[in-house]
GROMACS .gro file of C-alpha atoms in nm:
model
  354
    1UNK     CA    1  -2.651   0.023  -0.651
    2UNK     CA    2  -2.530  -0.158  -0.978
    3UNK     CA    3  -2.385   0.217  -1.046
    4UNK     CA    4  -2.189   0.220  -0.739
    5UNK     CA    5  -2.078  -0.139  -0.774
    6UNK     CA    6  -1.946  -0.019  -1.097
    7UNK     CA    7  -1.734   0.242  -0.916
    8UNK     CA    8  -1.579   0.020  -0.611
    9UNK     CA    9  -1.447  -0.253  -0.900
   10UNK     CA   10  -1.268  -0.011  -1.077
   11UNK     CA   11  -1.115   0.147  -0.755
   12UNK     CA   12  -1.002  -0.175  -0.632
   13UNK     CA   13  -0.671  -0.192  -0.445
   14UNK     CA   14  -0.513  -0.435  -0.358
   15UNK     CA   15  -0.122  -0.260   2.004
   16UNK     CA   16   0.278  -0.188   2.004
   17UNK     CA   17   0.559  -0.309   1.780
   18UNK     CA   18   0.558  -0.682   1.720
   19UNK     CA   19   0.981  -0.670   1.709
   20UNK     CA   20   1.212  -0.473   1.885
   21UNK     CA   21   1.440  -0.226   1.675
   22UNK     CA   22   1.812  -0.201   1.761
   23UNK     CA   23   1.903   0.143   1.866
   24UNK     CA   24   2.130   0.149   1.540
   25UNK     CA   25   1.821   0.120   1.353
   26UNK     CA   26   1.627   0.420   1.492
   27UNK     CA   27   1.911   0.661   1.449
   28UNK     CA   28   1.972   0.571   1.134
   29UNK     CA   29   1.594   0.586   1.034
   30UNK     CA   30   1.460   0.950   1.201
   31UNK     CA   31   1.153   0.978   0.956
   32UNK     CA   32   0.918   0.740   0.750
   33UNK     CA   33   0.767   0.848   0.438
   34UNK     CA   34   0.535   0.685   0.273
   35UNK     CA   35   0.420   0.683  -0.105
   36UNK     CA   36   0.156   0.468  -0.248
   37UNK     CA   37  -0.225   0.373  -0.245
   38UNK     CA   38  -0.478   0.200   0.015
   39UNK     CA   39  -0.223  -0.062   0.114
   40UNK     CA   40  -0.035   0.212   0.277
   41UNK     CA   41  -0.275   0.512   0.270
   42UNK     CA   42  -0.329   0.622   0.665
   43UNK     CA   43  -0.642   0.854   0.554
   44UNK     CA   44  -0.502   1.098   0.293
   45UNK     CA   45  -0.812   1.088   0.102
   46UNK     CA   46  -1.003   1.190   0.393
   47UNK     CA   47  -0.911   1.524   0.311
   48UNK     CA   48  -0.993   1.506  -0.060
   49UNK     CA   49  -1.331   1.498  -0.276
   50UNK     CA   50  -1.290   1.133  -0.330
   51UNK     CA   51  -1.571   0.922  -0.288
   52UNK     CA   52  -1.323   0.627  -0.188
   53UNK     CA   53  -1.271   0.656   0.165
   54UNK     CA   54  -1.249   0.456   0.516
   55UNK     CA   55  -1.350   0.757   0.709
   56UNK     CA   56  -1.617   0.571   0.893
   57UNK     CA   57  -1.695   0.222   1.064
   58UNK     CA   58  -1.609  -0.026   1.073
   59UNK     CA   59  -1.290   0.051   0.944
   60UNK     CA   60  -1.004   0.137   1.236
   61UNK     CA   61  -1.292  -0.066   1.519
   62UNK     CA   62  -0.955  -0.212   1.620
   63UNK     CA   63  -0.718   0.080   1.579
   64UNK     CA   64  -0.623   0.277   1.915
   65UNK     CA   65  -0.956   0.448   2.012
   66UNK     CA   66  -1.175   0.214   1.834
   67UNK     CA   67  -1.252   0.483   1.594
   68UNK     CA   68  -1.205   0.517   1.206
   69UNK     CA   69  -0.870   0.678   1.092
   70UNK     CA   70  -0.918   0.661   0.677
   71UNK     CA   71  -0.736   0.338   0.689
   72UNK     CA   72  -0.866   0.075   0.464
   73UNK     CA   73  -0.844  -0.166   0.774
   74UNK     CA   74  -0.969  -0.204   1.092
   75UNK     CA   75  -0.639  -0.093   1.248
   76UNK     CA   76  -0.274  -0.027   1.122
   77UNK     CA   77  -0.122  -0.020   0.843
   78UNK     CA   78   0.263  -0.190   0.788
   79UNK     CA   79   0.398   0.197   0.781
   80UNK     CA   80   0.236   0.231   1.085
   81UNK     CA   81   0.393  -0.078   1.271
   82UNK     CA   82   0.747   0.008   1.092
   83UNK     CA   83   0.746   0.321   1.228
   84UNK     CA   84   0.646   0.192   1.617
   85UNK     CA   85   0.904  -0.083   1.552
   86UNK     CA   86   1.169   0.175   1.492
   87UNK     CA   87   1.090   0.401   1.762
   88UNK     CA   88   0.952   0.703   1.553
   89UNK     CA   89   0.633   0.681   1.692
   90UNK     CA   90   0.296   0.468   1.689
   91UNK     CA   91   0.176   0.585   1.349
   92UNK     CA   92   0.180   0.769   1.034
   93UNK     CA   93  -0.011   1.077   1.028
   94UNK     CA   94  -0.140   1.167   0.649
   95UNK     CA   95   0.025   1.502   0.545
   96UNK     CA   96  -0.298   1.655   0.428
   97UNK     CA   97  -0.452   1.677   0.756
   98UNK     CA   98  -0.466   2.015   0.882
   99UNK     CA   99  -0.359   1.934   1.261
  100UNK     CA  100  -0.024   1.786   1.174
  101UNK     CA  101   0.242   1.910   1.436
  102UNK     CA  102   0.600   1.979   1.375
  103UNK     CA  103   0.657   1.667   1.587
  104UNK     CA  104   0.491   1.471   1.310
  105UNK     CA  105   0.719   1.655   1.015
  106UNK     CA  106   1.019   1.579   1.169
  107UNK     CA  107   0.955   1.220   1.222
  108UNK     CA  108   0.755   1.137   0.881
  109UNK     CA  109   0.442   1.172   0.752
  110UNK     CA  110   0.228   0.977   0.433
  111UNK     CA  111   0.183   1.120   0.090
  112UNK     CA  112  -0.005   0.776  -0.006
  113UNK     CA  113  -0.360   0.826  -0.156
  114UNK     CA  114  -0.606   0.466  -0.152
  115UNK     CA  115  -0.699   0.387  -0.532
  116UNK     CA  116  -0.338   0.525  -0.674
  117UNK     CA  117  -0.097   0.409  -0.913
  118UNK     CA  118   0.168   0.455  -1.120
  119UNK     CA  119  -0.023   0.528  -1.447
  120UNK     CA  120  -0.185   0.850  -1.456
  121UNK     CA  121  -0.475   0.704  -1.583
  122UNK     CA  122  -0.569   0.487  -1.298
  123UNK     CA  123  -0.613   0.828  -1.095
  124UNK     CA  124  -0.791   0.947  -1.399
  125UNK     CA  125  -1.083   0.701  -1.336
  126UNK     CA  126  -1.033   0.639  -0.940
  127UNK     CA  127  -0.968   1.040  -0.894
  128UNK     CA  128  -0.698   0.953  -0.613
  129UNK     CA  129  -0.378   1.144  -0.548
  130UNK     CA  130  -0.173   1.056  -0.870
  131UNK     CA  131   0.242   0.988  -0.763
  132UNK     CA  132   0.287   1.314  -0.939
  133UNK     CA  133   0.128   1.514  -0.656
  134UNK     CA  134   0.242   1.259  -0.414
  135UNK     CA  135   0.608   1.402  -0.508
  136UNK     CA  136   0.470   1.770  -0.511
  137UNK     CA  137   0.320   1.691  -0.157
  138UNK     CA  138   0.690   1.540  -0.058
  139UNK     CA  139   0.851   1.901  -0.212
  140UNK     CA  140   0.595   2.115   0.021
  141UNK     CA  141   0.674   1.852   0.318
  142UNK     CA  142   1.068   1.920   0.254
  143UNK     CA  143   0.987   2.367   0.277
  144UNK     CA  144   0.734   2.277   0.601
  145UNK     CA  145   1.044   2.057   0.741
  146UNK     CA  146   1.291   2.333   0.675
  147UNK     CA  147   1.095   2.543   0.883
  148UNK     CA  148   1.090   2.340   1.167
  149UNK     CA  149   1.420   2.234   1.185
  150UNK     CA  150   1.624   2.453   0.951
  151UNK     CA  151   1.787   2.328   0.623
  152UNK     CA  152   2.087   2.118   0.724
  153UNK     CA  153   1.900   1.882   0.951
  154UNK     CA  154   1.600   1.881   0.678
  155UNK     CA  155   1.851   1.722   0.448
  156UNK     CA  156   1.965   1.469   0.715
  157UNK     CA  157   1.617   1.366   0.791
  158UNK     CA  158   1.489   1.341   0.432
  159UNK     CA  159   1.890   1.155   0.361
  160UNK     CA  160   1.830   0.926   0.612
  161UNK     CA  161   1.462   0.840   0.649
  162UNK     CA  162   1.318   0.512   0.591
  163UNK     CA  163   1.108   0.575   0.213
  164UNK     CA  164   0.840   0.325   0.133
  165UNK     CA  165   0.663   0.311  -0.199
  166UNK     CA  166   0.378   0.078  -0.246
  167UNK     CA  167   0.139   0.073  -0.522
  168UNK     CA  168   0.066  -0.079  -0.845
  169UNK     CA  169  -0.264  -0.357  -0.791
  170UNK     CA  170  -0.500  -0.108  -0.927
  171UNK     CA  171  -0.321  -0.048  -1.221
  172UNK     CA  172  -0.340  -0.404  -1.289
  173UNK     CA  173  -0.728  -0.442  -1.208
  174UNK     CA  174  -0.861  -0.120  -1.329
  175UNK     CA  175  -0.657  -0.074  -1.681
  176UNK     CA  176  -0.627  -0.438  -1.747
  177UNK     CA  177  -0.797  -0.716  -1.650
  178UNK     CA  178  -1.099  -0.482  -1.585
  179UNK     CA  179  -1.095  -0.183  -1.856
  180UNK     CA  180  -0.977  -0.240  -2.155
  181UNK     CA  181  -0.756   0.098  -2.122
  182UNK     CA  182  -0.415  -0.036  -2.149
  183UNK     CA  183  -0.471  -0.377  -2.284
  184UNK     CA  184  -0.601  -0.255  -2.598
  185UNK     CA  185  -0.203  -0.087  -2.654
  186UNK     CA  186   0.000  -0.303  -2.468
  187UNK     CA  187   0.034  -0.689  -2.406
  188UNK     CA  188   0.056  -0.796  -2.015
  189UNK     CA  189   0.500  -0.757  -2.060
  190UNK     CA  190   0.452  -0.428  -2.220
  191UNK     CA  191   0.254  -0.289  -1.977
  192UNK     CA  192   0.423  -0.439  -1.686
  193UNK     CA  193   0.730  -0.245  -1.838
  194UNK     CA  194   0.536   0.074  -1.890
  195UNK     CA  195   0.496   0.070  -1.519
  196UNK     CA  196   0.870  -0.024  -1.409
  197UNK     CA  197   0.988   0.280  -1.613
  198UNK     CA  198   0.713   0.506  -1.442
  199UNK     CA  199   0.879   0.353  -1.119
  200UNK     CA  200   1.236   0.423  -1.186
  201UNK     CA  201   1.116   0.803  -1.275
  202UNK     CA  202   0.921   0.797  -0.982
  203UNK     CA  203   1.246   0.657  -0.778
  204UNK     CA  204   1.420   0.940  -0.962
  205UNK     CA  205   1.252   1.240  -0.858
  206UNK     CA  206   1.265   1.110  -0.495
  207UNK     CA  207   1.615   1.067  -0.533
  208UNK     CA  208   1.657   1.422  -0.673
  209UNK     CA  209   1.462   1.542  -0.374
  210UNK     CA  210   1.676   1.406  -0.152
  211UNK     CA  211   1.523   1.067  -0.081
  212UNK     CA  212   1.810   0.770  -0.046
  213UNK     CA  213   1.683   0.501   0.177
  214UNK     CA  214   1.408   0.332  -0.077
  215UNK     CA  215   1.203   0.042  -0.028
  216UNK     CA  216   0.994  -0.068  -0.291
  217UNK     CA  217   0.689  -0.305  -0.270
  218UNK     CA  218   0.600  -0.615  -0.522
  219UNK     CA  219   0.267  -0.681  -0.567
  220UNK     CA  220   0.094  -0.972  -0.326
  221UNK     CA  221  -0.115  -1.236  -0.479
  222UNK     CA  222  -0.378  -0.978  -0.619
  223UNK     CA  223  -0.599  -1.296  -0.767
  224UNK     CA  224  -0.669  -1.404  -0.401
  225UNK     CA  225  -0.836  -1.106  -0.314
  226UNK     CA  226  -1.259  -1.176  -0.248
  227UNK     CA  227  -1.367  -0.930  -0.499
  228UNK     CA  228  -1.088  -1.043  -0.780
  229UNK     CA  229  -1.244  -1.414  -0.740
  230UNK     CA  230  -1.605  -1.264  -0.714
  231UNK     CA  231  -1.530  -1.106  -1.091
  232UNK     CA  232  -1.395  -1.372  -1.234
  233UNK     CA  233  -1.604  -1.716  -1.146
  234UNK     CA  234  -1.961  -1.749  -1.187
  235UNK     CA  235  -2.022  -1.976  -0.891
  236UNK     CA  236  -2.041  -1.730  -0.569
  237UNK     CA  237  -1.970  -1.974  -0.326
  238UNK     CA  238  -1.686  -2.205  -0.475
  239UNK     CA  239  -1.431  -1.984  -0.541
  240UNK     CA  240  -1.087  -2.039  -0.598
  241UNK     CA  241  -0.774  -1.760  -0.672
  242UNK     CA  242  -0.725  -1.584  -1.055
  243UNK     CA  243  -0.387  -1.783  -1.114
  244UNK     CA  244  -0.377  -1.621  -1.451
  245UNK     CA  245  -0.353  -1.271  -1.236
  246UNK     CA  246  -0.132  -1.440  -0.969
  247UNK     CA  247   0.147  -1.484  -1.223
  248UNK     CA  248   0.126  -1.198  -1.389
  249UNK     CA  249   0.236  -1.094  -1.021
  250UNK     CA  250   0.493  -1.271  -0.970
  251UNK     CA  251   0.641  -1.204  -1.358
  252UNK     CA  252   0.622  -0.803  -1.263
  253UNK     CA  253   0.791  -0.921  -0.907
  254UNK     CA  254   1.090  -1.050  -1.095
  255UNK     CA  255   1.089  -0.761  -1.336
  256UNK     CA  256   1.119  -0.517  -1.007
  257UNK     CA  257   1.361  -0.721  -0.819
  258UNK     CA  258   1.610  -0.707  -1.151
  259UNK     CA  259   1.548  -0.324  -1.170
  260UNK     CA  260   1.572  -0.188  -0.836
  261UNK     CA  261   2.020  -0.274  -0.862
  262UNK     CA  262   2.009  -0.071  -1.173
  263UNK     CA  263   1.801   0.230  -1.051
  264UNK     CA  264   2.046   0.189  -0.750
  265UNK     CA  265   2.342   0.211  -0.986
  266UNK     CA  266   2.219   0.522  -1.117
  267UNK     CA  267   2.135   0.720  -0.879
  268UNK     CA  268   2.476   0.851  -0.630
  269UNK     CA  269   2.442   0.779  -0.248
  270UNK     CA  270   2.113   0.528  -0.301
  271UNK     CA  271   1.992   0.224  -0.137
  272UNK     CA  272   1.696   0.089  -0.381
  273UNK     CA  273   1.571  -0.216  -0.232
  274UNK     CA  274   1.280  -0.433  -0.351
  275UNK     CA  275   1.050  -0.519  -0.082
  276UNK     CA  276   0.878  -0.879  -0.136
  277UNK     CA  277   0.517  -0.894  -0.025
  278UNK     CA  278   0.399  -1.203  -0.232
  279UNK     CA  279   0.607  -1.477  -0.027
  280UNK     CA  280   0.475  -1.428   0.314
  281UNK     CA  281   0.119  -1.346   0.208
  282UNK     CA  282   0.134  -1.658  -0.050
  283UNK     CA  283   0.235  -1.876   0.311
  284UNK     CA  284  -0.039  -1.670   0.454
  285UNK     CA  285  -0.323  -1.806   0.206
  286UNK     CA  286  -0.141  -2.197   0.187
  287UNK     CA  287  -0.067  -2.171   0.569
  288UNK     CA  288  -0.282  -1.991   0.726
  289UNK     CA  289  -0.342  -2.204   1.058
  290UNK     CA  290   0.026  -2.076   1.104
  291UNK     CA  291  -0.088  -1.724   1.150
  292UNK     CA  292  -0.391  -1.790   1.363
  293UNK     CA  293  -0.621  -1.748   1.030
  294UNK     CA  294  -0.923  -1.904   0.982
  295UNK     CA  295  -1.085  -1.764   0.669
  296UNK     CA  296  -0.891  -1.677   0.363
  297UNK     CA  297  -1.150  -1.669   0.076
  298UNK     CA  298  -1.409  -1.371   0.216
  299UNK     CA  299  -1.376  -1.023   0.418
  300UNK     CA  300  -1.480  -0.964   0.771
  301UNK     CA  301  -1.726  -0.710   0.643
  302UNK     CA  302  -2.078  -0.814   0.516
  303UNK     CA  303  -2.061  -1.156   0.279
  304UNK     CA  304  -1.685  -1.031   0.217
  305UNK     CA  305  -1.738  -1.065  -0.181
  306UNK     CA  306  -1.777  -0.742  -0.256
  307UNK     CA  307  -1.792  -0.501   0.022
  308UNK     CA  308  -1.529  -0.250   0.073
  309UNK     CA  309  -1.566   0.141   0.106
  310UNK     CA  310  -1.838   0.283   0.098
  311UNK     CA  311  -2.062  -0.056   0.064
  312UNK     CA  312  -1.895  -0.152   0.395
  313UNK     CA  313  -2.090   0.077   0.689
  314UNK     CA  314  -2.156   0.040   1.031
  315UNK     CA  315  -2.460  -0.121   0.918
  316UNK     CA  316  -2.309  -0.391   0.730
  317UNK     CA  317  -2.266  -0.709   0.939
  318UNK     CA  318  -1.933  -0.756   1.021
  319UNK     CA  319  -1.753  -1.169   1.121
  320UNK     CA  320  -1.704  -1.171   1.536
  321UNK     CA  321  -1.314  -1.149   1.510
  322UNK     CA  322  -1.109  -1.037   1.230
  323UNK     CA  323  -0.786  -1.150   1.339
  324UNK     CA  324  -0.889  -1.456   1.195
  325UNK     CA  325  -0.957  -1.304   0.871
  326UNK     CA  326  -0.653  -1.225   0.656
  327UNK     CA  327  -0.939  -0.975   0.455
  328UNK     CA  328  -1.148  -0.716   0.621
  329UNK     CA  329  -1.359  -0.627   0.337
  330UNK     CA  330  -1.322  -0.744  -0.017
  331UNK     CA  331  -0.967  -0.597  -0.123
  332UNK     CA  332  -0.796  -0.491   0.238
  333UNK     CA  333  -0.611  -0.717   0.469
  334UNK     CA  334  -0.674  -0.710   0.853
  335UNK     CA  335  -0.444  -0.536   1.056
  336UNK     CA  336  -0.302  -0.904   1.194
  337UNK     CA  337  -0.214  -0.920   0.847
  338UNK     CA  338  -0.017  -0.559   0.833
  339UNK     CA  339   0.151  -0.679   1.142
  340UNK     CA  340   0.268  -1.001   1.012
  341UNK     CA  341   0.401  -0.827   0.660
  342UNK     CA  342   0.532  -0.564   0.848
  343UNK     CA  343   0.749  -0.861   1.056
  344UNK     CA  344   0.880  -1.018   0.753
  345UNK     CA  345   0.987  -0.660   0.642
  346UNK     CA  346   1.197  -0.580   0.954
  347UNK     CA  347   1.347  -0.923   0.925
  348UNK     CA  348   1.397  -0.930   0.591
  349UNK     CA  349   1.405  -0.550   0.350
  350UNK     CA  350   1.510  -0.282   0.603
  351UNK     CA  351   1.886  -0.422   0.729
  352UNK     CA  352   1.924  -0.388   0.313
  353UNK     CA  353   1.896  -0.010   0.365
  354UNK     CA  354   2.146   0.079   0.639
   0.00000   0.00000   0.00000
């Protein structure tokens, strides 16, 4: 047990449309595709040898049929409600399942892996889906796409579809705060800036793809998740969020927000935008009445400390409704959280792109 606790801190991670898209906005968006780790991840690593998965209950109790989908959640996932909101369809089908349709290539599919990152070596330990093969996945995706609908509309889906990246938490826990991987080379700034630069080449290679609609995620206030204030205080029950980790956050959210103009600038045709997660789930955590939330220190699942993954089973007792939770294990919002996010984003990051 103290062996698989080990493994589940170092992989940490940080119903219809709740808003109505114009019909400007679902032309002009005809595919989602999605890059990133569990925060986005709609069951990719279902279909891989990693032991980090949400391929049973209770995750997805609450997603349509009740049943798990490899969503760290119990239901959807903000790609998931952008894509309903927009008119694509109700969800985001991973691209490594084997059933996909041609229905689901043409209107977008997810590349995201949960426990990812932007440094290699966070895959290294969490054995996720590095970005790397994320971007290889998004090549084979363009040849299957091509297929379907031939090579000039390929290139005015993949032009014109709505491209969400969102990753970067466990790079912060796992070669960190947690490991002493990257802080042993680099100071917090330096390696805050070794990721930005793996971003902009990430941004790149999309780009050179044929990617051009680009939303990129901050982080949210990764020292208020249940397992982050589990590691760090010694009193179980009086815990309070890392602030130390909290603005490192919001140092690498100003970092992002003053590169994504200048990867813009570089790259022809582009709309980079930086997508800002930490304000509404900061009101979330010092509001949370406002949202219908009643707990905002534990998970739904078990004590909500340290659950998540496989330490959260359908054997594990779970809270009696986690809408009121804004985490439904130790690391993973609740859907009603992934709807709310996914609100601010229509209101706020995807106008930016058209």
């Amino acid at each position: 047990m103290a062996h698989m606790f080990l493994f589940i801190v170092l992989i940490l991670n940080l119903s219809h449309s709740m808003c109505h898209a114009t019909p400007s906005n679902a032309t002009k968006f005809p595919a989602a595709l999605i890059f990133g780790d569990s925060t986005v991840d709609s069951g990719n690593n279902d279909y891989t040898a990693i032991l980090f998965k949400a391929d049973h209950s209770p995750y997805g109790m609450n997603s349509p049929g009740g049943q798990p989908t490899g969503r760290f959640s119990d239901g959807m996932l903000v790609p998931d409600f952008l894509a309903s909101s927009l008119g694509l369809k109700e969800s985001i089908p991973p691209f490594l399942d084997p059933q996909l349709s041609d229905e689901d290539i043409k209107t977008g599919v997810n590349f995201a892996s949960a426990g990812s990152g932007f440094d290699e070596l966070t895959t290294a330990i969490s054995g996720a889906i590095p970005m790397s093969r994320q971007i290889e996945m998004f090549k084979s995706y363009i040849d299957r796409l091509k297929n379907v609908v031939g090579e000039q509309a390929a290139t005015g889906i993949v032009n014109n579809a709505l491209i969400m990246i969102s990753a970067g938490s466990n790079d912060f826990i796992i070669n960190f705060y947690d490991l002493p991987t990257r802080s042993s080379v680099y100071n917090i700034s330096g390696y805050q800036d070794f990721l930005l630069e793996k971003i902009r080449d990430i941004v790149k290679q999309i780009h050179d793809l044929g990617g051009r609609k680009i939303a990129i995620a901050g982080l949210s206030p990764i020292g208020c998740t249940p397992i982050q204030m589990t590691a760090k205080f010694s009193h179980l029950f009086d815990q309070t969020c890392v602030e130390e980790e909290n603005s490192d956050a919001v140092v690498y959210n100003t970092k992002l927000a003053e590169l994504v103009p200048q990867v813009q600038a570089s790259l022809a045709g582009s709309k980079v935008v930086y997508a800002d997660l930490y304000t509404p789930f900061s009101d979330m955590f010092k509001n949370p009445q406002t949202y219908g939330f009643e707990e905002t220190k534990r998970g739904c699942c078990g004590t909500g400390r340290v659950e998540m993954g496989p330490l959260c089973t359908a054997l594990t007792p779970l809270c009696s409704d986690p809408s009121k939770f804004i985490f439904f294990d130790a690391i993973h919002p609740t859907q009603a959280v992934y709807k709310s996010l996914s609100k601010y984003m229509i209101d706020n990051v995807l106008d930016k792109l058209l």
